[in-house]
C-alpha cells in the first residue's frame, strides 16, 4: 500500500507543479488544486500509515495517529477557501484585462516585445 | 493578566467581525471603532512588552491544554516587541486610511483588523502548525486588502501574489508534515527538545524539512530568488495597505529568527544553524539586487518597494551572522525600517495625490500646493531610510556593521555602504525632480486631509524618537538577542510542568 500511496502523491504533485507553471490562469488554478490534494495526502501519511487501526484510542490495540487527520482537515478547509478565492480572482482578472494570461498580456503584445 | 496574551488576537478578531457586520454602516462609526481598537491594541501590547521585559517567558495554553499537547501562545521579549511594532505601524496606517482611502472599496477596516489578527497570531504562536494557520489568516486578509479599490495593476499583481503564496502554503504544509513525521511533535519548544536525541537516520529528513521551511519563510520575507512578486505588489497596493505590508516581510524574518534559533539552535547537534550559510549569501545577493532596483526605479512607490527589499537584505544579513550582537542590532534596525518604510509608502501616496496626473512617476509635474511640508517630510524619511546620521537608520546600520566579524566585514561593509550611497542618489534624484524641477504655472492639487498628515507624521517621527530612545531600545534588543541565543529557557518554561518532553 505504501508504494501505491507514494506513487499517487508523487504523480499528483508532479501534475500540480506542471500545471501551476503554465501561462494561463485556469491551468494554474487547477494545478494549485492538485498540489493541495497531494499535500493533503502527504500530510496524512506523515503519522505513519495504519490499516484497521481504531480512529480514536480505545484501550489496547493499534490506533491511527489522530493528529495528521486534524491537520488534514484544517488544510482541506483552508485549501477550499483559497481555491474559491483564486477562481474568483482569475475570473476578475479575465474580465478586467480582457485575457486570461497570468501576466495580463495578450498574445500579440508578447510578439511585439520579442521583436 | 494571564488572559492578556490572547487579547492581541481576540480583540482584532472581535472588532473585525463587528466591522464586517456593519459594512453598510456610516463611515464615521467604522473609522472611530477601528482607530479605537487599534489604539487599544497598542496599549495591550505595551503592557505585554513591559511584562516581557522582565525576562520571564510566559505562555498561554488555549483551552487549558498543557504543552506539548495543546496549542500555546508564547510571550517572550521578541514576540512582545513584534506585536508592539505591528500595533504602532497599524495606528499610523489606520489614521491615514481615515482620510478617505478606506471608502474607495468595501470592508477596509474589517479586513484590516483581521490582518492584524493574523500578524499578531503569527508572532505569538508557539506551535508550528498554528504558525501556518496564522500565515493563512494574514495572507487571506492581505489578498483582499491588496485588491481594495480595484484597478488593473492591482489585479495583475494580485494574481502573482496569490498564486505564489498558495504554492508557498503547499510547501509550508509539506515542511510541517516532514518535521512532524520525523520528530512526532508540532510544538516548537518540544521539537527543539526532541531534536537533541534524534536518531541519526532521521537527520536527513529533518534537514530537508528545515530547508523547505527556509524557502517558505524566504518567500514571505522576499529573499533573492523569491522576491519578484514584491515590488509590483507593494507599488500597486493602496497606500495604507502597502504601509501595513511593510511588516509582512518582517513576519518572514521573524519566523526565520524564531524557528532557527529555537528549533535548530544550539541543542540541535549537527543540525544547529543549518540555515546560516544560505541566509548569509542570499541576503547579500538580495542587497545587491535591491540596490540595482532602487537605482532603476522610475516611480516613487516602486522606489520605496525596493527600499523595503534593501532592508530585507540588511536584516537577513544580520540573521546570517548568527551572533547575539548581530541579532540585537538587526532588531533595532527592524523597528526603524518597518516604521520608516511604512511612512514613506504613505508619503508617496500623498505626493501622488497632489501631483494629479503625473502621480508618483518621477517626472516633471506641476508645482505642489503643499510642497513645502511634503518635501520636509520626504527629506526626513529619505535621510532616515538611507541611513544618514543623525537619524535611526545610521545607528541601526552602524550597530550591524560593528557586529560583523572580520571575515564577514569584508563582504558586508562595502555592500551595505554602497547600497546606502545608491539609496541617497536615487532618493535625492527623486526628491529634486518631484519638488524642484516642476513646470511653471500655478500650484495645483487639492489640500490633503488632516488624517493623512497625522498618520504619516506619526510613522516618520518614529525615526528621531528611536534616536532619542536609542539607549533603552538597544538595551531591550540586546536582552532579546540573549534570550533568543538561549533557547533552553523557553523550552524549560513551556515543558517544565510536564516533567520535560515525554
Coordinates of C-alpha atoms in Angstrom, one line a residue:
Chain A
X1 CA 0.0 0.0 0.0
X2 CA 2.9 2.3 0.8
X3 CA 4.2 2.3 -2.8
X4 CA 0.8 3.0 -4.3
X5 CA 0.3 5.8 -1.8
X6 CA 3.7 7.3 -2.6
X7 CA 3.1 7.0 -6.3
X8 CA -0.3 8.7 -6.1
X9 CA 1.2 11.6 -4.1
X10 CA 4.1 11.9 -6.4
X11 CA 2.0 11.9 -9.6
X12 CA -0.5 14.4 -8.2
X13 CA 2.2 16.8 -7.1
X14 CA 4.1 16.5 -10.4
X15 CA 0.9 17.2 -12.4
X16 CA 0.1 20.1 -10.0
X17 CA 3.5 21.6 -10.4
X18 CA 3.4 21.3 -14.2
X19 CA 0.0 23.0 -14.4
X20 CA 1.0 25.7 -11.9
X21 CA 3.8 26.7 -14.2
X22 CA 1.5 27.2 -17.2
X23 CA 0.8 30.6 -18.6
X24 CA -3.0 30.8 -18.3
X25 CA -4.9 31.3 -15.1
X26 CA -7.2 28.3 -15.5
X27 CA -4.5 25.6 -15.6
X28 CA -2.7 27.4 -12.8
X29 CA -5.8 27.2 -10.5
X30 CA -6.3 23.5 -11.4
X31 CA -2.6 23.0 -10.7
X32 CA -2.8 24.6 -7.3
X33 CA -5.8 22.4 -6.5
X34 CA -4.0 19.2 -7.5
X35 CA -1.0 20.4 -5.5
X36 CA -3.2 20.9 -2.4
X37 CA -4.6 17.4 -2.9
X38 CA -1.1 16.0 -3.0
X39 CA -0.1 17.9 0.1
X40 CA -3.2 16.6 2.0
X41 CA -2.3 13.0 1.1
X42 CA 1.3 13.7 2.1
X43 CA 0.3 15.2 5.5
X44 CA -2.0 12.3 6.1
X45 CA 0.8 9.8 5.6
X46 CA 3.2 11.6 7.9
X47 CA 1.7 9.9 11.0
X48 CA 2.5 6.6 9.5
X49 CA 0.0 4.5 7.5
X50 CA -2.0 2.1 9.6
X51 CA -4.6 -0.3 8.3
X52 CA -7.5 -1.5 10.5
X53 CA -6.5 0.9 13.3
X54 CA -9.0 2.5 15.6
X55 CA -9.8 6.1 14.8
X56 CA -9.6 7.0 18.4
X57 CA -7.8 5.4 21.3
X58 CA -9.9 2.7 22.9
X59 CA -7.8 0.6 25.3
X60 CA -5.2 -1.5 23.7
X61 CA -4.7 -2.4 20.1
X62 CA -3.2 -0.2 17.4
X63 CA -4.8 3.1 16.6
X64 CA -4.2 5.6 13.8
X65 CA -2.3 8.8 14.7
X66 CA -5.1 11.3 15.1
X67 CA -3.0 14.5 14.7
X68 CA -2.4 14.2 10.9
X69 CA -6.2 13.8 10.5
X70 CA -6.8 17.0 12.3
X71 CA -4.1 18.7 10.3
X72 CA -5.5 17.5 7.0
X73 CA -9.0 18.6 8.0
X74 CA -7.6 22.2 8.6
X75 CA -5.6 22.1 5.5
X76 CA -8.6 21.0 3.4
X77 CA -10.8 23.8 4.8
X78 CA -8.1 26.4 4.1
X79 CA -7.4 24.9 0.7
X80 CA -11.0 25.1 -0.3
X81 CA -11.3 28.7 0.7
X82 CA -8.1 29.6 -1.1
X83 CA -9.2 27.8 -4.3
X84 CA -12.5 29.6 -4.3
X85 CA -10.7 32.9 -3.9
X86 CA -8.2 32.1 -6.6
X87 CA -11.0 31.2 -9.0
X88 CA -12.8 34.5 -8.4
X89 CA -9.6 36.4 -8.8
X90 CA -8.8 34.6 -12.0
X91 CA -12.3 35.5 -13.4
X92 CA -11.9 39.1 -12.3
X93 CA -8.5 39.3 -13.9
X94 CA -10.0 37.8 -17.1
X95 CA -12.8 40.4 -17.0
X96 CA -10.5 43.4 -16.3
X97 CA -7.6 42.5 -18.5
X98 CA -9.5 41.0 -21.4
X99 CA -7.5 37.9 -21.4
X100 CA -6.5 35.1 -19.1
X101 CA -2.7 35.2 -19.2
X102 CA -1.2 35.3 -15.8
X103 CA 0.8 38.4 -16.7
X104 CA -2.3 40.1 -18.1
X105 CA -0.8 40.3 -21.5
X106 CA -2.3 39.5 -24.9
X107 CA -0.5 37.1 -27.2
X108 CA 0.1 39.9 -29.7
X109 CA 1.8 42.0 -27.0
X110 CA 4.3 39.4 -26.4
X111 CA 5.1 39.1 -30.1
X112 CA 5.7 42.8 -30.2
X113 CA 8.1 42.9 -27.2
X114 CA 10.0 40.0 -28.7
X115 CA 10.7 42.0 -31.9
Chain B
X1 CA -3.1 39.1 33.4
X2 CA -2.8 35.6 32.1
X3 CA -5.5 36.2 29.6
X4 CA -3.8 39.3 28.3
X5 CA -1.6 37.3 26.0
X6 CA -4.5 36.1 23.9
X7 CA -6.0 39.6 23.6
X8 CA -3.9 40.8 20.7
X9 CA -5.6 38.0 18.6
X10 CA -9.1 38.1 20.1
X11 CA -9.5 41.9 20.1
X12 CA -8.8 42.4 16.3
X13 CA -10.9 39.3 15.6
X14 CA -13.9 40.6 17.5
X15 CA -13.5 44.1 16.0
X16 CA -13.1 42.6 12.5
X17 CA -16.4 40.7 12.9
X18 CA -18.2 43.8 14.2
X19 CA -16.8 45.9 11.4
X20 CA -17.6 43.4 8.7
X21 CA -21.2 43.1 10.1
X22 CA -21.7 46.9 9.9
X23 CA -20.2 47.1 6.4
X24 CA -23.0 49.3 5.2
X25 CA -22.9 51.4 8.4
X26 CA -21.7 55.0 8.5
X27 CA -18.0 55.6 7.6
X28 CA -17.7 57.6 10.8
X29 CA -18.6 54.7 13.1
X30 CA -16.3 52.4 11.3
X31 CA -13.4 54.8 11.5
X32 CA -13.9 55.6 15.2
X33 CA -14.3 51.9 16.0
X34 CA -11.2 50.9 14.0
X35 CA -9.0 53.6 15.4
X36 CA -10.1 52.9 19.0
X37 CA -9.5 49.2 18.5
X38 CA -6.0 49.8 17.1
X39 CA -5.2 52.2 20.0
X40 CA -6.4 49.6 22.5
X41 CA -4.2 47.0 20.8
X42 CA -1.2 49.3 21.2
X43 CA -2.0 49.7 24.9
X44 CA -2.3 46.0 25.4
X45 CA 0.9 45.3 23.6
X46 CA 2.7 47.9 25.6
X47 CA 1.6 46.2 28.8
X48 CA 2.7 42.9 27.4
X49 CA 6.1 44.4 26.4
X50 CA 6.6 45.7 30.0
X51 CA 5.8 42.3 31.3
X52 CA 8.1 40.5 28.9
X53 CA 10.9 43.0 29.5
X54 CA 11.4 41.5 32.9
X55 CA 12.8 38.5 31.1
X56 CA 10.2 35.9 32.2
X57 CA 8.8 33.7 29.4
X58 CA 5.1 33.2 29.9
X59 CA 2.7 31.1 27.8
X60 CA -1.0 30.8 27.4
X61 CA -2.4 27.4 26.9
X62 CA -5.5 27.7 24.7
X63 CA -8.4 25.7 26.2
X64 CA -6.3 24.8 29.2
X65 CA -4.5 22.0 27.2
X66 CA -1.0 22.0 28.6
X67 CA 2.0 22.0 26.2
X68 CA 3.3 20.0 24.4
X69 CA -0.2 18.6 23.7
X70 CA -2.2 21.7 23.4
X71 CA -1.6 24.8 21.3
X72 CA 0.2 27.5 23.2
X73 CA 0.8 31.2 22.7
X74 CA 4.3 32.2 23.9
X75 CA 5.2 35.7 25.1
X76 CA 8.8 36.4 25.2
X77 CA 10.8 39.6 24.5
X78 CA 10.9 39.0 20.8
X79 CA 7.2 38.3 20.3
X80 CA 6.2 41.3 22.6
X81 CA 8.4 43.6 20.6
X82 CA 7.0 42.5 17.2
X83 CA 3.4 42.8 18.5
X84 CA 4.0 46.3 19.7
X85 CA 5.7 47.2 16.4
X86 CA 2.7 45.9 14.5
X87 CA 0.2 47.9 16.5
X88 CA 2.3 51.2 16.3
X89 CA 2.5 50.8 12.5
X90 CA -1.2 49.9 12.3
X91 CA -2.1 53.2 14.2
X92 CA -0.3 55.2 11.5
X93 CA -1.9 53.2 8.7
X94 CA -5.5 53.3 10.1
X95 CA -5.4 57.0 10.8
X96 CA -4.1 57.6 7.3
X97 CA -6.8 55.4 5.8
X98 CA -9.5 57.5 7.6
X99 CA -8.5 60.4 5.3
X100 CA -10.6 58.8 2.6
X101 CA -8.8 55.7 1.3
X102 CA -11.0 53.4 3.3
X103 CA -14.1 54.3 1.4
X104 CA -12.6 53.6 -2.0
X105 CA -13.7 50.0 -1.7
X106 CA -15.7 47.9 0.8
X107 CA -14.8 46.4 4.1
X108 CA -11.4 48.1 4.5
X109 CA -11.5 48.4 8.3
X110 CA -12.8 44.9 9.0
X111 CA -10.2 43.3 6.7
X112 CA -7.5 45.5 8.3
X113 CA -8.4 44.2 11.8
X114 CA -8.4 40.6 10.5
X115 CA -5.0 41.2 9.0
X116 CA -3.8 42.5 12.4
X117 CA -5.1 39.3 14.0
X118 CA -3.2 37.1 11.6
X119 CA 0.1 39.1 12.1
X120 CA -0.2 39.1 15.9
X121 CA -1.1 35.4 15.9
X122 CA 2.0 34.6 13.8
X123 CA 4.2 36.5 16.2
X124 CA 2.7 34.9 19.4
X125 CA 2.2 31.3 18.5
X126 CA 4.4 28.6 19.8
X127 CA 3.2 25.9 17.5
X128 CA 4.5 25.2 14.0
X129 CA 1.1 24.2 12.5
X130 CA -0.6 27.2 14.2
X131 CA 2.0 29.4 12.6
X132 CA 0.8 28.0 9.2
X133 CA -2.8 28.8 10.2
X134 CA -2.0 32.4 11.1
X135 CA 0.1 32.8 8.0
X136 CA -3.0 31.8 6.0
X137 CA -5.2 34.2 8.0
X138 CA -2.9 37.2 7.4
X139 CA -2.5 36.2 3.7
X140 CA -6.2 35.9 3.1
X141 CA -6.8 39.3 4.6
X142 CA -3.9 40.7 2.6
X143 CA -5.2 39.3 -0.7
X144 CA -8.4 41.2 -0.2
X145 CA -6.7 44.3 1.1
X146 CA -4.3 44.3 -1.9
X147 CA -7.3 44.4 -4.2
X148 CA -9.0 47.2 -2.2
X149 CA -10.2 49.8 -4.6
X150 CA -9.7 47.7 -7.7
X151 CA -7.8 48.7 -10.8
X152 CA -5.8 46.8 -13.4
X153 CA -2.4 47.0 -11.9
X154 CA -3.7 45.7 -8.6
X155 CA -5.4 42.7 -10.1
X156 CA -2.4 41.9 -12.2
X157 CA 0.0 41.9 -9.2
X158 CA -2.6 40.2 -7.0
X159 CA -2.7 37.2 -9.4
X160 CA 1.1 36.7 -9.0
X161 CA 0.9 37.4 -5.2
X162 CA -1.9 34.9 -4.6
X163 CA -0.6 32.1 -6.8
X164 CA 2.9 32.4 -5.3
X165 CA 1.7 32.4 -1.8
X166 CA -0.7 29.5 -2.4
X167 CA 2.3 27.5 -3.7
X168 CA 4.2 28.7 -0.7
X169 CA 1.5 27.4 1.6
X170 CA 1.7 24.0 0.0
X171 CA 5.4 23.9 0.6
X172 CA 4.8 25.0 4.2
X173 CA 2.5 22.1 4.8
X174 CA 4.9 19.7 3.3
X175 CA 7.7 21.0 5.6
X176 CA 5.5 20.8 8.6
X177 CA 4.5 17.3 7.7
X178 CA 8.1 16.2 7.3
X179 CA 9.1 17.7 10.6
X180 CA 6.1 16.1 12.3
X181 CA 6.9 12.8 10.8
X182 CA 10.5 12.9 11.9
X183 CA 10.0 14.3 15.4
X184 CA 6.4 13.4 16.3
X185 CA 5.5 16.9 17.6
X186 CA 4.4 20.2 16.4
X187 CA 5.1 22.3 19.4
X188 CA 8.3 24.3 18.6
X189 CA 9.8 24.0 22.1
X190 CA 9.0 20.3 22.3
X191 CA 10.5 19.8 18.8
X192 CA 13.7 21.6 20.0
X193 CA 13.9 19.3 22.9
X194 CA 13.4 16.2 20.8
X195 CA 15.9 17.1 18.1
X196 CA 18.7 16.7 20.7
X197 CA 18.0 12.9 20.7
X198 CA 17.1 12.5 17.1
X199 CA 18.0 9.1 15.6
X200 CA 20.8 9.6 13.1
X201 CA 18.8 8.1 10.2
X202 CA 16.2 10.8 10.5
X203 CA 18.6 13.8 10.3
X204 CA 18.3 13.9 6.5
X205 CA 14.6 14.2 6.8
X206 CA 14.8 17.0 9.3
X207 CA 17.3 18.8 7.2
X208 CA 15.0 18.6 4.2
X209 CA 12.1 19.9 6.3
X210 CA 14.1 22.7 7.8
X211 CA 15.4 23.9 4.4
X212 CA 11.9 23.7 2.9
X213 CA 10.7 25.9 5.8
X214 CA 13.5 28.4 4.8
X215 CA 12.1 28.5 1.3
X216 CA 8.6 29.3 2.7
X217 CA 9.9 32.0 5.1
X218 CA 12.2 33.3 2.3
X219 CA 9.1 33.7 0.1
X220 CA 7.4 35.7 2.8
X221 CA 10.5 37.7 3.6
X222 CA 11.3 38.2 -0.1
X223 CA 14.9 36.9 -0.2
X224 CA 16.7 37.0 -3.6
X225 CA 15.3 34.3 -5.9
X226 CA 11.8 34.7 -4.3
X227 CA 11.3 38.4 -4.2
X228 CA 10.0 39.1 -7.7
X229 CA 6.4 39.4 -6.6
X230 CA 7.1 42.1 -4.1
X231 CA 8.0 45.4 -5.9
X232 CA 4.9 45.3 -8.1
X233 CA 2.5 44.2 -5.4
X234 CA 3.7 46.8 -3.0
X235 CA 3.7 49.5 -5.6
X236 CA 0.2 48.7 -6.7
X237 CA -1.4 48.3 -3.2
X238 CA -3.4 51.2 -1.7
X239 CA -1.1 53.3 0.5
X240 CA -2.3 52.3 4.0
X241 CA -2.2 48.6 2.9
X242 CA 1.3 49.0 1.4
X243 CA 2.4 50.6 4.6
X244 CA 1.0 47.7 6.7
X245 CA 2.7 45.3 4.3
X246 CA 6.0 46.7 5.5
X247 CA 5.5 44.4 8.5
X248 CA 4.7 41.4 6.3
X249 CA 8.2 40.8 5.1
X250 CA 9.2 41.1 8.7
X251 CA 6.9 38.3 9.6
X252 CA 9.1 36.1 7.4
X253 CA 12.2 37.4 9.1
X254 CA 10.7 36.8 12.5
X255 CA 9.8 33.3 11.5
X256 CA 13.3 32.6 10.4
X257 CA 14.7 34.0 13.6
X258 CA 12.3 32.1 15.8
X259 CA 12.4 28.7 14.1
X260 CA 16.1 28.5 13.5
X261 CA 17.1 30.0 16.9
X262 CA 14.7 27.8 18.9
X263 CA 14.3 24.5 17.0
X264 CA 17.7 24.5 15.2
X265 CA 19.6 26.3 17.9
X266 CA 22.5 25.2 20.0
X267 CA 20.8 21.9 21.1
X268 CA 20.2 20.5 17.7
X269 CA 23.7 19.0 17.4
X270 CA 24.9 18.8 13.9
X271 CA 21.6 20.3 12.6
X272 CA 22.2 23.5 14.5
X273 CA 22.2 26.7 12.4
X274 CA 22.0 24.8 9.2
X275 CA 20.3 27.7 7.5
X276 CA 23.2 30.1 8.2
X277 CA 25.3 29.9 5.0
X278 CA 22.2 30.0 2.9
X279 CA 20.7 33.1 4.6
X280 CA 24.0 34.9 4.7
X281 CA 24.9 34.7 1.0
X282 CA 21.4 35.1 -0.3
X283 CA 20.9 38.1 1.9
X284 CA 24.0 39.8 0.4
X285 CA 22.7 38.9 -3.1
X286 CA 19.3 40.4 -2.2
X287 CA 21.0 43.6 -1.1
X288 CA 22.8 43.9 -4.4
X289 CA 19.7 43.1 -6.5
X290 CA 17.6 45.5 -4.4
X291 CA 20.2 48.3 -4.8
X292 CA 20.1 47.9 -8.6
X293 CA 16.3 48.1 -8.3
X294 CA 16.4 51.3 -6.2
X295 CA 18.6 52.9 -8.9
X296 CA 16.4 51.8 -11.7
X297 CA 13.0 52.6 -10.3
X298 CA 11.2 55.4 -12.2
X299 CA 8.3 55.6 -9.8
X300 CA 8.3 56.7 -6.2
X301 CA 6.2 53.8 -5.0
X302 CA 8.4 51.3 -6.8
X303 CA 11.5 53.0 -5.3
X304 CA 10.1 52.6 -1.8
X305 CA 9.2 49.0 -2.5
X306 CA 12.8 48.3 -3.5
X307 CA 13.9 50.1 -0.3
X308 CA 11.8 47.5 1.6
X309 CA 13.9 44.9 -0.2
X310 CA 17.1 46.6 0.8
X311 CA 16.0 46.5 4.4
X312 CA 15.1 42.8 4.0
X313 CA 18.6 42.1 2.7
X314 CA 20.2 44.1 5.5
X315 CA 18.1 42.3 8.2
X316 CA 18.7 38.9 6.8
X317 CA 22.5 39.5 6.6
X318 CA 22.2 40.1 10.4
X319 CA 20.3 36.8 10.7
X320 CA 23.0 35.1 8.7
X321 CA 25.8 36.4 11.0
X322 CA 24.1 34.4 13.8
X323 CA 25.6 36.1 16.8
X324 CA 23.7 37.7 19.7
X325 CA 25.3 41.1 18.8
X326 CA 24.1 40.8 15.2
X327 CA 20.6 39.8 16.4
X328 CA 20.4 42.7 18.8
X329 CA 21.4 45.2 16.1
X330 CA 19.1 43.7 13.5
X331 CA 16.2 44.0 15.8
X332 CA 16.9 47.7 16.3
X333 CA 17.1 48.2 12.6
X334 CA 13.9 46.2 12.1
X335 CA 11.9 48.6 14.3
X336 CA 13.4 51.5 12.4
X337 CA 12.9 50.2 8.9
X338 CA 9.4 49.0 9.4
X339 CA 8.1 52.3 10.6
X340 CA 10.0 54.5 8.2
X341 CA 9.3 52.5 5.0
X342 CA 5.7 52.3 6.1
X343 CA 5.7 56.1 6.5
X344 CA 7.3 56.5 3.1
X345 CA 4.6 54.5 1.4
X346 CA 2.0 56.8 2.9
X347 CA 4.0 59.9 1.9
X348 CA 4.5 58.7 -1.7
X349 CA 0.7 58.3 -2.0
X350 CA 0.1 61.9 -0.7
X351 CA 2.7 63.3 -3.2
X352 CA 0.9 61.3 -5.9
X353 CA -2.5 62.6 -5.0
X354 CA -1.3 66.2 -5.0
X355 CA 0.6 65.9 -8.3
X356 CA -2.6 64.7 -10.1
X357 CA -1.9 63.2 -13.5
X358 CA 1.8 62.8 -13.0
X359 CA 1.2 60.7 -10.0
X360 CA 4.2 59.1 -8.3
X361 CA 6.2 58.8 -11.5
X362 CA 9.5 60.6 -11.1
X363 CA 8.9 63.1 -13.9
X364 CA 8.4 66.9 -14.0
X365 CA 5.0 67.8 -12.9
X366 CA 3.0 70.9 -11.7
X367 CA 4.2 72.7 -8.5
X368 CA 2.6 71.4 -5.4
X369 CA 0.2 73.4 -3.3
X370 CA 1.6 71.9 0.0
X371 CA 5.0 71.2 -1.5
X372 CA 7.0 72.6 1.4
X373 CA 5.5 70.4 4.1
X374 CA 5.6 67.3 1.8
X375 CA 9.2 68.0 0.9
X376 CA 10.2 68.4 4.5
X377 CA 8.7 65.0 5.4
X378 CA 10.2 63.4 2.3
X379 CA 13.6 64.8 3.4
X380 CA 13.2 63.3 6.9
X381 CA 12.1 60.0 5.6
X382 CA 14.7 59.8 2.9
X383 CA 17.5 60.6 5.3
X384 CA 16.2 58.0 7.8
X385 CA 15.8 55.2 5.3
X386 CA 19.1 55.8 3.5
X387 CA 20.9 55.7 6.9
X388 CA 22.2 59.2 7.2
X389 CA 23.1 60.4 10.7
X390 CA 21.7 61.6 13.0
X391 CA 18.6 59.5 12.3
X392 CA 17.9 56.0 13.3
X393 CA 18.9 54.3 10.1
X394 CA 22.5 55.3 10.7
X395 CA 22.5 53.9 14.2
X396 CA 21.0 50.7 13.1
X397 CA 23.5 50.2 10.2
X398 CA 26.4 51.2 12.4
X399 CA 25.4 48.6 15.1
X400 CA 25.0 45.9 12.4
X401 CA 28.4 46.7 10.8
X402 CA 30.0 46.7 14.2
X403 CA 28.5 43.3 15.0
X404 CA 30.0 41.7 11.8
X405 CA 33.1 39.6 12.4
X406 CA 36.3 40.2 10.5
X407 CA 35.6 37.8 7.6
X408 CA 32.1 39.0 7.2
X409 CA 33.1 42.7 7.3
X410 CA 34.9 42.2 4.0
X411 CA 31.6 41.4 2.4
X412 CA 29.0 43.3 4.5
X413 CA 30.7 46.7 4.8
X414 CA 31.2 47.5 1.1
X415 CA 27.8 46.1 0.0
X416 CA 25.9 47.8 2.8
X417 CA 27.6 51.2 2.4
X418 CA 27.3 51.2 -1.4
X419 CA 23.7 50.3 -1.2
X420 CA 23.2 53.3 1.2
X421 CA 25.0 55.5 -1.2
X422 CA 22.8 54.3 -4.1
X423 CA 19.7 54.9 -2.0
X424 CA 20.9 58.5 -1.3
X425 CA 21.5 59.1 -5.0
X426 CA 18.1 57.6 -6.0
X427 CA 16.2 59.4 -3.3
X428 CA 17.8 62.8 -3.9
X429 CA 17.2 62.4 -7.7
X430 CA 13.5 61.6 -6.9
X431 CA 13.2 64.4 -4.4
X432 CA 14.7 67.1 -6.6
X433 CA 12.6 66.0 -9.6
X434 CA 9.4 65.9 -7.6
X435 CA 9.8 69.1 -5.7
X436 CA 12.2 71.4 -7.6
X437 CA 12.1 70.6 -11.3
X438 CA 8.4 71.4 -11.6
X439 CA 6.8 73.0 -14.6
X440 CA 5.9 76.7 -14.5
X441 CA 2.4 77.6 -13.6
X442 CA 0.1 77.9 -10.6
X443 CA 0.5 75.3 -7.8
X444 CA -2.4 72.9 -8.2
X445 CA -4.0 69.9 -6.5
X446 CA -6.3 69.7 -3.5
X447 CA -5.2 70.1 0.0
X448 CA -4.7 66.8 1.7
X449 CA -6.9 65.7 4.6
X450 CA -5.6 66.2 8.1
X451 CA -5.8 62.5 8.9
X452 CA -3.2 61.7 6.3
X453 CA -0.8 64.3 7.7
X454 CA -1.2 62.8 11.2
X455 CA -0.7 59.2 10.0
X456 CA 2.4 60.0 8.0
X457 CA 4.0 62.2 10.7
X458 CA 3.4 59.6 13.3
X459 CA 5.3 57.0 11.4
X460 CA 8.1 59.2 10.3
X461 CA 8.5 60.8 13.7
X462 CA 9.5 57.4 15.0
X463 CA 12.9 57.8 13.5
X464 CA 14.0 60.8 15.6
X465 CA 12.2 59.1 18.5
X466 CA 14.2 56.0 18.1
X467 CA 17.4 58.1 18.2
X468 CA 16.3 59.8 21.4
X469 CA 15.4 56.4 22.9
X470 CA 18.3 54.5 21.4
X471 CA 19.7 53.5 24.8
X472 CA 16.6 51.8 26.2
X473 CA 15.6 50.3 22.8
X474 CA 19.0 48.8 22.2
X475 CA 19.2 47.5 25.7
X476 CA 15.9 45.8 25.1
X477 CA 17.0 44.3 21.8
X478 CA 20.3 43.2 23.4
X479 CA 18.3 41.3 26.1
X480 CA 16.0 39.9 23.4
X481 CA 19.0 38.6 21.5
X482 CA 20.4 37.0 24.6
X483 CA 17.1 35.3 25.3
X484 CA 17.0 34.0 21.7
X485 CA 20.5 32.7 22.0
X486 CA 19.5 30.7 25.0
X487 CA 16.5 28.6 23.8
X488 CA 16.7 26.3 26.8
X489 CA 15.0 28.9 28.9
X490 CA 11.9 28.8 26.6
X491 CA 11.9 25.1 26.4
X492 CA 12.0 24.7 30.1
X493 CA 9.4 27.4 30.7
X494 CA 7.0 25.5 28.5
X495 CA 7.7 22.0 29.3
X496 CA 8.7 22.1 33.0
X497 CA 5.2 21.5 34.3
X498 CA 5.1 18.2 32.5
X499 CA 8.5 16.9 33.5
X500 CA 10.0 17.7 30.2
X501 CA 9.3 16.1 26.8
X502 CA 7.9 12.6 27.2

